Amino acid sequence: MAAPDTGTVYRADCPSRPILDQIADKWSMMAMAVLEEPRRFNDIKRRLEGVTQRVLTQTLRRLERNGMIVRRVLPTSPVGVEYSLTPLGESLREPFGRLYDWTVAHTGEIQESQQSYDERLRAEES
């Protein structure tokens, strides 16, 4: 992988930074992962154990603002809302999938490193 142009990417005013913050957020990634098909808000919430209604609402609004998802009001009674990926959001499925696969493959190694680090820290503090 080629290194990014550090003169641009790491600047505080680089426009990519807030976008990266948004799409790299755990709830954004997980919400987009469950949108392999259009889903209603409560269905998304049920699939994302631990997310609050407030956080999910904020996450979906940011994703919609960034063009990753589309919100559609359904002509039902009561009125329902459905979310789905846009083509731009769909283009993230493959890189997110690779990141998820990497995370699963390396979870044990990372947990071992965390445990070793914590043990060293405790020993140094003693």
XYZ file of C-alpha atoms in Angstrom:
126
model
C 0.000 0.000 0.000
C 1.409 3.397 -0.930
C 1.909 5.902 1.867
C -0.414 8.903 1.719
C 0.954 12.371 1.035
C 1.654 13.336 4.654
C 1.740 17.000 3.729
C -1.989 16.886 3.016
C -3.580 13.966 4.830
C -2.391 14.729 8.345
C -3.135 18.462 8.345
C -5.740 19.492 10.916
C -7.800 21.234 8.229
C -7.710 18.352 5.743
C -11.295 17.703 4.564
C -10.742 13.943 4.701
C -10.347 13.928 8.498
C -14.005 14.400 9.522
C -15.086 11.953 6.809
C -12.614 9.349 8.048
C -13.789 9.957 11.627
C -17.354 9.315 10.481
C -16.846 6.174 8.437
C -14.328 4.668 10.865
C -16.706 5.106 13.818
C -17.751 1.712 15.180
C -21.489 2.400 14.998
C -21.230 3.714 11.440
C -19.343 0.621 10.341
C -21.788 -1.713 12.059
C -24.881 0.147 10.833
C -23.612 -0.021 7.268
C -22.798 -3.705 7.723
C -26.403 -4.556 8.614
C -27.684 -2.620 5.614
C -26.938 -5.406 3.148
C -30.629 -4.907 2.412
C -32.979 -2.023 3.243
C -34.006 -2.024 6.895
C -36.236 -0.089 9.237
C -34.780 1.797 12.188
C -35.925 -0.698 14.837
C -34.580 -3.613 12.815
C -31.176 -1.904 12.631
C -31.310 -1.172 16.377
C -32.162 -4.804 17.220
C -29.191 -6.017 15.176
C -26.747 -3.611 16.865
C -26.689 -4.791 20.445
C -25.700 -1.989 22.802
C -26.463 0.998 20.587
C -28.836 3.569 22.065
C -31.668 5.087 20.072
C -29.999 8.507 20.312
C -26.603 7.275 19.060
C -28.168 5.274 16.237
C -30.247 8.280 15.156
C -27.142 10.494 15.117
C -25.149 7.848 13.254
C -27.795 7.374 10.577
C -28.155 11.136 10.112
C -24.390 11.554 9.629
C -24.281 8.652 7.180
C -27.198 10.152 5.262
C -25.547 13.592 5.235
C -22.328 12.040 3.908
C -24.217 10.289 1.117
C -23.581 6.760 2.418
C -27.218 5.853 3.087
C -30.625 7.038 1.990
C -33.656 7.428 4.253
C -37.020 6.660 2.691
C -40.395 7.357 4.290
C -42.728 4.422 3.689
C -46.397 5.042 2.887
C -47.620 2.810 5.708
C -49.827 3.375 8.711
C -48.201 4.277 10.979
C -45.578 5.907 8.792
C -42.377 3.879 8.625
C -38.834 4.806 7.671
C -36.413 2.568 5.831
C -32.659 2.992 5.370
C -30.512 1.580 2.596
C -27.015 1.994 1.235
C -26.351 4.354 -1.649
C -23.875 3.342 -4.361
C -21.254 5.353 -2.439
C -22.052 3.450 0.767
C -22.090 0.174 -1.127
C -18.548 0.906 -2.329
C -17.371 0.627 1.303
C -18.694 -2.904 1.820
C -15.589 -4.588 0.372
C -12.987 -2.587 2.385
C -15.125 -2.894 5.546
C -15.364 -6.632 4.952
C -11.588 -6.912 4.689
C -11.148 -4.871 7.880
C -13.663 -7.084 9.688
C -11.951 -10.262 8.454
C -8.566 -8.895 9.607
C -10.037 -8.053 13.016
C -11.459 -11.547 13.484
C -8.219 -13.188 12.325
C -6.083 -11.157 14.743
C -8.360 -10.816 17.784
C -6.519 -13.468 19.809
C -3.116 -11.947 19.053
C -4.344 -8.470 19.995
C -5.914 -9.712 23.231
C -2.638 -11.439 24.147
C -0.732 -8.213 23.491
C -3.197 -6.248 25.622
C -2.869 -8.731 28.476
C 0.932 -8.694 28.276
C 0.999 -4.898 28.226
C -1.365 -4.652 31.206
C 0.734 -7.154 33.183
C 3.942 -5.195 32.431
C 2.248 -1.950 33.462
C 1.030 -3.466 36.746
C 4.538 -4.844 37.448
C 6.100 -1.424 36.807
C 3.594 0.270 39.124
C 4.283 -2.197 41.963
